[in-house]
Amino acid sequence: MNTEVAAQPLAEQHVKEFHIKVNSGEKTVDHNQLTFKEVVGLAYPNPVFNDRIQYTVIYDRADQTPERGSLIAGQTLIVKNGTSINVDRTDRS
């Protein structure tokens, strides 16, 4: 009798999904620590980062302290199920 169990890659063993809201739309992410650029990308696919375009990110119900606030370039956000994020884009032309 063969009792060997096929090993799964570690990443597949611990897959977790987080259901969040971005600009009132439902999004699912597979990790809970998101960079500023990842958050912007959830709201605006293929975002442009330059001197003319500015993104404002406001979050609520995050899995960090404070659980409500704003996110700026270079920062990360720890999300949990139910985290709400609003991302606004401004063109400073």
Coordinates of C-alpha atoms in Angstrom, one line a residue:
M1 CA 0.0 0.0 0.0
N2 CA 1.4 3.4 -1.0
T3 CA 0.9 5.9 1.7
E4 CA 2.9 8.7 0.1
V5 CA 1.1 12.0 -0.3
A6 CA 2.1 14.3 -3.1
A7 CA 3.7 17.4 -1.6
Q8 CA 2.1 20.7 -2.5
P9 CA 4.2 23.8 -2.9
L10 CA 4.2 25.8 0.3
A11 CA 2.5 28.7 -1.5
E12 CA -0.5 26.5 -2.4
Q13 CA -0.8 25.1 1.1
H14 CA -1.4 28.5 2.7
V15 CA -3.4 30.4 0.1
K16 CA -5.6 33.0 1.8
E17 CA -7.9 35.4 0.1
F18 CA -8.9 38.8 1.4
H19 CA -12.1 40.4 0.2
I20 CA -11.8 44.2 0.2
K21 CA -13.6 47.2 -1.4
V22 CA -11.8 49.5 -3.6
N23 CA -13.8 52.6 -4.9
S24 CA -17.0 50.7 -3.8
G25 CA -16.1 47.7 -6.0
E26 CA -15.4 44.2 -4.6
K27 CA -11.7 43.1 -5.0
T28 CA -10.0 39.9 -3.9
V29 CA -6.3 39.9 -3.1
D30 CA -4.1 36.9 -2.2
H31 CA -1.9 38.7 0.4
N32 CA -2.7 41.1 3.1
Q33 CA 0.2 43.6 2.9
L34 CA -0.3 45.9 -0.1
T35 CA 2.0 48.6 -1.4
F36 CA 0.8 52.0 -2.4
K37 CA 1.3 51.1 -6.1
E38 CA -0.6 47.8 -5.6
V39 CA -3.5 49.7 -4.0
V40 CA -3.6 52.3 -6.9
G41 CA -3.4 49.4 -9.4
L42 CA -6.5 47.8 -7.9
A43 CA -8.4 51.1 -8.6
Y44 CA -6.8 52.0 -11.8
P45 CA -5.5 49.2 -14.0
N46 CA -2.1 50.2 -15.6
P47 CA -1.7 53.3 -13.5
V48 CA 0.6 56.1 -14.6
F49 CA 3.1 57.4 -12.0
N50 CA 4.7 60.7 -13.0
D51 CA 4.9 64.3 -11.9
R52 CA 1.5 65.2 -13.4
I53 CA -0.6 62.4 -12.0
Q54 CA -1.3 62.3 -8.2
Y55 CA -3.2 59.6 -6.4
T56 CA -4.9 60.1 -3.0
V57 CA -5.6 56.9 -1.0
I58 CA -7.9 56.8 2.0
Y59 CA -8.6 53.6 3.9
D60 CA -10.9 52.3 6.6
R61 CA -11.1 49.1 8.7
A62 CA -7.5 48.1 8.0
D63 CA -5.7 45.4 10.0
Q64 CA -3.2 47.9 11.4
T65 CA -3.1 50.9 13.7
P66 CA -4.5 53.3 12.8
E67 CA -7.2 51.3 11.1
R68 CA -8.4 54.5 9.3
G69 CA -6.2 56.9 7.5
S70 CA -4.4 57.8 4.3
L71 CA -1.6 56.1 2.4
I72 CA 1.2 57.8 0.5
A73 CA 3.8 56.6 -1.9
G74 CA 6.3 54.2 -0.3
Q75 CA 4.0 53.1 2.4
T76 CA 2.2 49.7 2.8
L77 CA -1.3 48.9 4.0
I78 CA -2.3 45.7 5.9
V79 CA -5.8 44.7 4.9
K80 CA -8.3 42.2 6.2
N81 CA -11.7 41.1 5.0
G82 CA -13.9 44.2 4.8
T83 CA -11.2 46.8 4.4
S84 CA -12.5 49.7 2.4
I85 CA -10.2 51.8 0.2
N86 CA -10.9 54.9 -1.9
V87 CA -8.4 56.0 -4.5
D88 CA -8.7 59.3 -6.3
R89 CA -6.7 60.4 -9.3
T90 CA -5.8 64.0 -10.0
D91 CA -4.2 65.2 -13.2
R92 CA -2.2 68.4 -12.4
S93 CA -2.0 69.7 -15.9

